[in-house]
PDB file of C-alpha atoms in Angstrom:
ATOM      1  CA  MET A   2      69.631 165.745  82.404  1.00  0.00           C
ATOM      2  CA  LEU A   3      66.689 163.711  81.099  1.00  0.00           C
ATOM      3  CA  THR A   4      66.238 160.059  82.008  1.00  0.00           C
ATOM      4  CA  THR A   5      63.615 157.364  81.607  1.00  0.00           C
ATOM      5  CA  LEU A   6      62.636 156.074  85.022  1.00  0.00           C
ATOM      6  CA  GLN A   7      62.815 152.298  85.212  1.00  0.00           C
ATOM      7  CA  THR A   8      59.401 151.849  86.744  1.00  0.00           C
ATOM      8  CA  THR A   9      55.815 151.847  85.564  1.00  0.00           C
ATOM      9  CA  TYR A  10      53.714 154.936  86.066  1.00  0.00           C
ATOM     10  CA  THR A  11      51.225 154.322  88.845  1.00  0.00           C
ATOM     11  CA  ASP A  12      47.876 156.071  88.887  1.00  0.00           C
ATOM     12  CA  THR A  13      48.779 158.537  91.612  1.00  0.00           C
ATOM     13  CA  ARG A  14      46.990 161.853  91.998  1.00  0.00           C
ATOM     14  CA  ALA A  15      48.158 165.384  92.662  1.00  0.00           C
ATOM     15  CA  ALA A  16      45.933 165.385  95.753  1.00  0.00           C
ATOM     16  CA  ASP A  17      47.991 162.498  97.198  1.00  0.00           C
ATOM     17  CA  LEU A  18      51.182 164.576  97.438  1.00  0.00           C
ATOM     18  CA  ALA A  19      52.377 165.632 100.868  1.00  0.00           C
ATOM     19  CA  TRP A  20      55.216 167.913 101.998  1.00  0.00           C
ATOM     20  CA  ALA A  21      57.793 167.178 104.686  1.00  0.00           C
ATOM     21  CA  LEU A  22      60.930 168.874 105.975  1.00  0.00           C
ATOM     22  CA  GLY A  23      63.726 166.920 107.626  1.00  0.00           C
ATOM     23  CA  ARG A  24      62.966 163.403 106.417  1.00  0.00           C
ATOM     24  CA  GLU A  25      65.772 160.903 105.946  1.00  0.00           C
ATOM     25  CA  ARG A  26      67.162 160.102 102.495  1.00  0.00           C
ATOM     26  CA  LEU A  27      64.639 157.961 100.607  1.00  0.00           C
ATOM     27  CA  PRO A  28      65.339 155.427  97.815  1.00  0.00           C
ATOM     28  CA  ALA A  29      65.609 157.249  94.483  1.00  0.00           C
ATOM     29  CA  LEU A  30      65.236 156.275  90.830  1.00  0.00           C
ATOM     30  CA  ALA A  31      67.603 159.028  89.622  1.00  0.00           C
ATOM     31  CA  VAL A  32      69.991 161.401  91.409  1.00  0.00           C
ATOM     32  CA  LEU A  33      71.898 164.545  90.395  1.00  0.00           C
ATOM     33  CA  ASN A  34      74.619 165.885  92.716  1.00  0.00           C
ATOM     34  CA  LEU A  35      75.502 169.570  92.410  1.00  0.00           C
ATOM     35  CA  GLU A  36      77.977 172.015  93.956  1.00  0.00           C
ATOM     36  CA  LEU A  37      76.421 175.474  94.047  1.00  0.00           C
ATOM     37  CA  GLY A  38      78.677 178.133  95.526  1.00  0.00           C
ATOM     38  CA  GLY A  39      79.889 175.985  98.411  1.00  0.00           C
ATOM     39  CA  ALA A  40      76.560 174.271  98.979  1.00  0.00           C
ATOM     40  CA  LYS A  41      76.065 170.590  98.215  1.00  0.00           C
ATOM     41  CA  VAL A  42      72.705 169.918  96.594  1.00  0.00           C
ATOM     42  CA  GLU A  43      71.298 166.488  95.851  1.00  0.00           C
ATOM     43  CA  LEU A  44      68.289 166.317  93.524  1.00  0.00           C
ATOM     44  CA  ARG A  45      66.468 162.994  93.892  1.00  0.00           C
ATOM     45  CA  LEU A  46      63.622 161.660  91.768  1.00  0.00           C
ATOM     46  CA  LEU A  47      61.453 159.261  93.734  1.00  0.00           C
ATOM     47  CA  GLY A  48      59.103 158.506  90.851  1.00  0.00           C
ATOM     48  CA  ALA A  49      56.110 160.832  90.799  1.00  0.00           C
ATOM     49  CA  SER A  50      57.678 162.694  93.704  1.00  0.00           C
ATOM     50  CA  HIS A  51      60.969 164.315  94.715  1.00  0.00           C
ATOM     51  CA  GLN A  52      63.458 164.917  97.482  1.00  0.00           C
ATOM     52  CA  VAL A  53      66.098 167.643  97.725  1.00  0.00           C
ATOM     53  CA  LEU A  54      68.996 167.483 100.183  1.00  0.00           C
ATOM     54  CA  LEU A  55      70.944 170.690 100.790  1.00  0.00           C
ATOM     55  CA  GLU A  56      74.090 170.824 102.912  1.00  0.00           C
ATOM     56  CA  GLU A  57      76.252 173.841 103.643  1.00  0.00           C
ATOM     57  CA  GLY A  58      78.534 174.059 106.639  1.00  0.00           C
ATOM     58  CA  ASP A  59      76.883 172.450 109.635  1.00  0.00           C
ATOM     59  CA  VAL A  60      73.340 172.905 108.374  1.00  0.00           C
ATOM     60  CA  LEU A  61      71.380 170.236 106.495  1.00  0.00           C
ATOM     61  CA  CYS A  62      67.996 170.801 104.868  1.00  0.00           C
ATOM     62  CA  SER A  63      65.887 167.952 103.505  1.00  0.00           C
ATOM     63  CA  GLU A  64      62.697 168.633 101.531  1.00  0.00           C
ATOM     64  CA  THR A  65      60.384 165.832 100.434  1.00  0.00           C
ATOM     65  CA  VAL A  66      57.268 166.115  98.278  1.00  0.00           C
ATOM     66  CA  ALA A  67      55.823 162.647  97.844  1.00  0.00           C
ATOM     67  CA  CYS A  68      52.867 160.370  98.437  1.00  0.00           C
ATOM     68  CA  MET A  69      53.623 159.487 102.052  1.00  0.00           C
ATOM     69  CA  PRO A  70      51.132 157.161 103.747  1.00  0.00           C
ATOM     70  CA  GLY A  71      50.120 158.461 107.144  1.00  0.00           C
ATOM     71  CA  SER A  72      51.480 161.974 106.535  1.00  0.00           C
ATOM     72  CA  SER A  73      49.535 164.667 108.355  1.00  0.00           C
ATOM     73  CA  THR A  74      50.906 167.505 106.199  1.00  0.00           C
ATOM     74  CA  PRO A  75      49.252 167.732 102.757  1.00  0.00           C
ATOM     75  CA  LEU A  76      50.934 169.809 100.092  1.00  0.00           C
ATOM     76  CA  PRO A  77      50.612 173.404 101.360  1.00  0.00           C
ATOM     77  CA  LEU A  78      50.262 176.614  99.405  1.00  0.00           C
ATOM     78  CA  GLY A  79      53.078 178.268 101.344  1.00  0.00           C
ATOM     79  CA  VAL A  80      55.548 177.524 104.133  1.00  0.00           C
ATOM     80  CA  ALA A  81      58.176 179.677 105.852  1.00  0.00           C
ATOM     81  CA  LYS A  82      60.570 178.163 108.385  1.00  0.00           C
ATOM     82  CA  ARG A  83      63.904 178.806 110.028  1.00  0.00           C
ATOM     83  CA  VAL A  84      66.439 176.018 109.663  1.00  0.00           C
ATOM     84  CA  GLY A  85      69.437 176.924 111.776  1.00  0.00           C
ATOM     85  CA  ASP A  86      70.740 180.197 110.342  1.00  0.00           C
ATOM     86  CA  TRP A  87      68.720 179.749 107.151  1.00  0.00           C
ATOM     87  CA  GLU A  88      65.354 180.945 106.029  1.00  0.00           C
ATOM     88  CA  TYR A  89      63.395 178.260 104.182  1.00  0.00           C
ATOM     89  CA  GLU A  90      60.484 179.251 101.922  1.00  0.00           C
ATOM     90  CA  PHE A  91      58.279 176.852  99.986  1.00  0.00           C
ATOM     91  CA  ALA A  92      55.363 177.521  97.642  1.00  0.00           C
ATOM     92  CA  ALA A  93      53.204 175.198  95.558  1.00  0.00           C
ATOM     93  CA  ARG A  94      50.261 175.324  93.228  1.00  0.00           C
ATOM     94  CA  VAL A  95      48.261 172.956  91.055  1.00  0.00           C
ATOM     95  CA  GLU A  96      47.546 173.910  87.432  1.00  0.00           C
ATOM     96  CA  ASN A  97      44.560 172.374  85.651  1.00  0.00           C
ATOM     97  CA  LEU A  98      45.242 172.140  81.913  1.00  0.00           C
ATOM     98  CA  SER A  99      43.434 170.933  78.821  1.00  0.00           C
ATOM     99  CA  ARG A 100      44.933 167.932  77.013  1.00  0.00           C
ATOM    100  CA  GLY A 101      46.505 170.103  74.311  1.00  0.00           C
ATOM    101  CA  SER A 102      47.868 172.638  76.792  1.00  0.00           C
ATOM    102  CA  PHE A 103      49.219 169.860  78.982  1.00  0.00           C
ATOM    103  CA  ALA A 104      51.187 168.296  76.126  1.00  0.00           C
ATOM    104  CA  GLY A 105      52.674 171.667  75.170  1.00  0.00           C
ATOM    105  CA  ARG A 106      53.650 172.521  78.747  1.00  0.00           C
ATOM    106  CA  ALA A 107      55.199 169.084  79.226  1.00  0.00           C
ATOM    107  CA  GLN A 108      57.385 169.468  76.117  1.00  0.00           C
ATOM    108  CA  GLU A 109      58.417 172.993  77.160  1.00  0.00           C
ATOM    109  CA  LEU A 110      59.413 172.007  80.677  1.00  0.00           C
ATOM    110  CA  LEU A 111      61.220 168.826  79.680  1.00  0.00           C
ATOM    111  CA  ALA A 112      63.237 170.727  77.066  1.00  0.00           C
ATOM    112  CA  LEU A 113      64.183 173.402  79.618  1.00  0.00           C
ATOM    113  CA  VAL A 114      65.301 170.950  82.300  1.00  0.00           C
ATOM    114  CA  ALA A 115      67.008 168.469  79.958  1.00  0.00           C
ATOM    115  CA  ASP A 116      69.250 171.213  78.540  1.00  0.00           C
ATOM    116  CA  HIS A 117      70.101 172.803  81.908  1.00  0.00           C
ATOM    117  CA  PRO A 118      73.291 171.637  83.697  1.00  0.00           C
ATOM    118  CA  ASN A 119      71.477 171.853  87.039  1.00  0.00           C
ATOM    119  CA  GLY A 120      68.325 170.107  85.872  1.00  0.00           C
ATOM    120  CA  LEU A 121      67.046 166.569  86.356  1.00  0.00           C
ATOM    121  CA  ALA A 122      63.904 165.155  84.771  1.00  0.00           C
ATOM    122  CA  GLY A 123      62.450 161.683  84.565  1.00  0.00           C
ATOM    123  CA  THR A 124      59.759 160.328  82.264  1.00  0.00           C
ATOM    124  CA  PHE A 125      57.913 157.038  82.544  1.00  0.00           C
ATOM    125  CA  PRO A 126      57.945 154.257  79.906  1.00  0.00           C
ATOM    126  CA  GLY A 127      54.841 154.513  77.738  1.00  0.00           C
ATOM    127  CA  SER A 128      53.724 157.790  79.352  1.00  0.00           C
ATOM    128  CA  PRO A 129      55.773 160.610  77.757  1.00  0.00           C
ATOM    129  CA  HIS A 130      53.737 163.366  79.413  1.00  0.00           C
ATOM    130  CA  ALA A 131      53.978 161.792  82.866  1.00  0.00           C
ATOM    131  CA  PHE A 132      57.159 163.206  84.354  1.00  0.00           C
ATOM    132  CA  THR A 133      58.874 164.731  87.357  1.00  0.00           C
ATOM    133  CA  ALA A 134      61.389 167.537  86.776  1.00  0.00           C
ATOM    134  CA  MET A 135      63.711 169.519  89.046  1.00  0.00           C
ATOM    135  CA  LEU A 136      65.910 172.554  88.468  1.00  0.00           C
ATOM    136  CA  ALA A 137      68.299 174.186  90.991  1.00  0.00           C
ATOM    137  CA  GLN A 138      70.539 177.262  91.035  1.00  0.00           C
ATOM    138  CA  ARG A 139      72.413 179.639  93.321  1.00  0.00           C
ATOM    139  CA  TYR A 140      70.952 183.122  93.030  1.00  0.00           C
ATOM    140  CA  GLU A 141      71.713 186.230  95.095  1.00  0.00           C
ATOM    141  CA  GLY A 142      73.105 184.231  98.009  1.00  0.00           C
ATOM    142  CA  GLN A 143      70.216 181.764  98.052  1.00  0.00           C
ATOM    143  CA  VAL A 144      69.901 178.207  96.820  1.00  0.00           C
ATOM    144  CA  ARG A 145      66.674 177.920  94.860  1.00  0.00           C
ATOM    145  CA  TRP A 146      64.929 175.043  93.187  1.00  0.00           C
ATOM    146  CA  ARG A 147      61.748 174.454  91.260  1.00  0.00           C
ATOM    147  CA  THR A 148      59.991 171.173  90.644  1.00  0.00           C
ATOM    148  CA  TRP A 149      57.156 169.990  88.409  1.00  0.00           C
ATOM    149  CA  HIS A 150      55.060 166.853  88.900  1.00  0.00           C
ATOM    150  CA  ALA A 151      52.870 165.926  85.938  1.00  0.00           C
ATOM    151  CA  TYR A 152      49.623 163.961  86.161  1.00  0.00           C
ATOM    152  CA  PRO A 153      48.331 163.673  82.577  1.00  0.00           C
ATOM    153  CA  GLN A 154      45.438 161.396  83.500  1.00  0.00           C
ATOM    154  CA  GLU A 155      44.002 164.304  85.519  1.00  0.00           C
ATOM    155  CA  GLY A 156      45.346 167.138  83.386  1.00  0.00           C
ATOM    156  CA  GLN A 157      47.135 168.502  86.450  1.00  0.00           C
ATOM    157  CA  LEU A 158      50.636 169.897  86.866  1.00  0.00           C
ATOM    158  CA  VAL A 159      51.973 170.487  90.378  1.00  0.00           C
ATOM    159  CA  ALA A 160      54.634 173.221  90.475  1.00  0.00           C
ATOM    160  CA  THR A 161      56.739 173.997  93.551  1.00  0.00           C
ATOM    161  CA  ARG A 162      59.300 176.684  94.346  1.00  0.00           C
ATOM    162  CA  THR A 163      61.806 176.666  97.206  1.00  0.00           C
ATOM    163  CA  ARG A 164      64.288 179.284  98.414  1.00  0.00           C
ATOM    164  CA  VAL A 165      66.859 178.694 101.147  1.00  0.00           C
ATOM    165  CA  GLY A 166      69.296 181.345 102.336  1.00  0.00           C
ATOM    166  CA  VAL A 167      71.052 182.840 105.347  1.00  0.00           C
ATOM    167  CA  ARG A 168      68.649 184.588 107.665  1.00  0.00           C
ATOM    168  CA  THR A 169      68.956 188.362 107.635  1.00  0.00           C
ATOM    169  CA  ALA A 170      68.504 190.597 110.676  1.00  0.00           C
ATOM    170  CA  GLY A 171      64.866 191.095 111.529  1.00  0.00           C
ATOM    171  CA  PRO A 172      62.319 191.009 114.333  1.00  0.00           C
ATOM    172  CA  ALA A 173      63.125 188.857 117.331  1.00  0.00           C
ATOM    173  CA  ALA A 174      62.010 185.256 117.155  1.00  0.00           C
ATOM    174  CA  ALA A 175      58.743 184.346 118.777  1.00  0.00           C
ATOM    175  CA  PRO A 176      58.969 182.574 122.138  1.00  0.00           C
ATOM    176  CA  GLY A 177      59.170 178.815 122.059  1.00  0.00           C
ATOM    177  CA  GLY A 178      62.158 177.928 119.915  1.00  0.00           C
ATOM    178  CA  GLY A 179      62.517 180.427 117.087  1.00  0.00           C
ATOM    179  CA  ALA A 180      60.991 178.292 114.337  1.00  0.00           C
ATOM    180  CA  SER A 181      58.056 179.685 112.444  1.00  0.00           C
ATOM    181  CA  ALA A 182      55.905 178.140 109.750  1.00  0.00           C
ATOM    182  CA  ALA A 183      52.879 179.060 107.681  1.00  0.00           C
ATOM    183  CA  ALA A 184      50.867 176.515 105.742  1.00  0.00           C
ATOM    184  CA  VAL A 185      48.088 178.826 104.708  1.00  0.00           C
ATOM    185  CA  ALA A 186      46.017 176.613 102.406  1.00  0.00           C
ATOM    186  CA  PRO A 187      46.093 173.406 100.385  1.00  0.00           C
ATOM    187  CA  ALA A 188      48.057 173.776  97.151  1.00  0.00           C
ATOM    188  CA  SER A 189      44.898 173.126  95.152  1.00  0.00           C
ATOM    189  CA  ALA A 190      43.283 176.307  96.466  1.00  0.00           C
ATOM    190  CA  PRO A 191      43.142 179.406  94.197  1.00  0.00           C
ATOM    191  CA  VAL A 192      46.245 181.550  94.486  1.00  0.00           C
ATOM    192  CA  SER A 193      46.988 185.109  93.436  1.00  0.00           C
ATOM    193  CA  ALA A 194      50.718 184.536  92.805  1.00  0.00           C
ATOM    194  CA  PRO A 195      51.556 181.217  91.107  1.00  0.00           C
ATOM    195  CA  ALA A 196      54.652 179.255  92.007  1.00  0.00           C
ATOM    196  CA  VAL A 197      55.614 179.335  88.332  1.00  0.00           C
ATOM    197  CA  ALA A 198      53.749 180.614  85.301  1.00  0.00           C
ATOM    198  CA  SER A 199      55.851 178.903  82.631  1.00  0.00           C
ATOM    199  CA  ALA A 200      59.176 177.295  81.871  1.00  0.00           C
ATOM    200  CA  ALA A 201      60.395 180.621  80.491  1.00  0.00           C
ATOM    201  CA  GLU A 202      59.667 182.315  83.827  1.00  0.00           C
ATOM    202  CA  ALA A 203      61.466 179.554  85.696  1.00  0.00           C
ATOM    203  CA  ALA A 204      64.545 179.974  83.534  1.00  0.00           C
ATOM    204  CA  ALA A 205      64.514 183.738  83.948  1.00  0.00           C
ATOM    205  CA  VAL A 206      64.452 183.460  87.740  1.00  0.00           C
ATOM    206  CA  LEU A 207      66.993 180.700  88.089  1.00  0.00           C
ATOM    207  CA  ILE A 208      69.633 181.683  85.584  1.00  0.00           C
TER     208      ILE A 208
END
């Protein structure tokens, strides 16, 4: 689903994005509700940012990537957490693109998400290459989603990937509550394994 967001594009930066888990539902400009194999998924466009709400059984997972004043958690390269009986994994990266490459990537991603039944994308009036896009799917027992946040004024595209699934048997939890997390580096740092290389790769993984 592709929509034009009824708001002007503000001069936000990729570096302003922060990540949070467990935040309350925030006001959204566009929403897509999905049922994925018994899980309720709510994709929410907040402008140049996003929120995903996932509910299955008694467990609720809320992911927010947005410009959040006062947040102490900048967008990380990678996070792994336990949420109830689920394993939550998040990865992000920032791509720096030339103007021509940026326009081509924007068209590719918007076409992919607009044509996908589980996709939601929003563009801004007067800024066709400024967009936020989200795509979700159930895959091998996990709920997965990818998001893209475009900043054409900087030539930057922020790509994120999330996987949530039932925790499998493994080593005993560390003392102190059983929750573990790793935020190993800012998303702008060089990475050896990108969150997504292209729209084609995203489609291949999700479908």
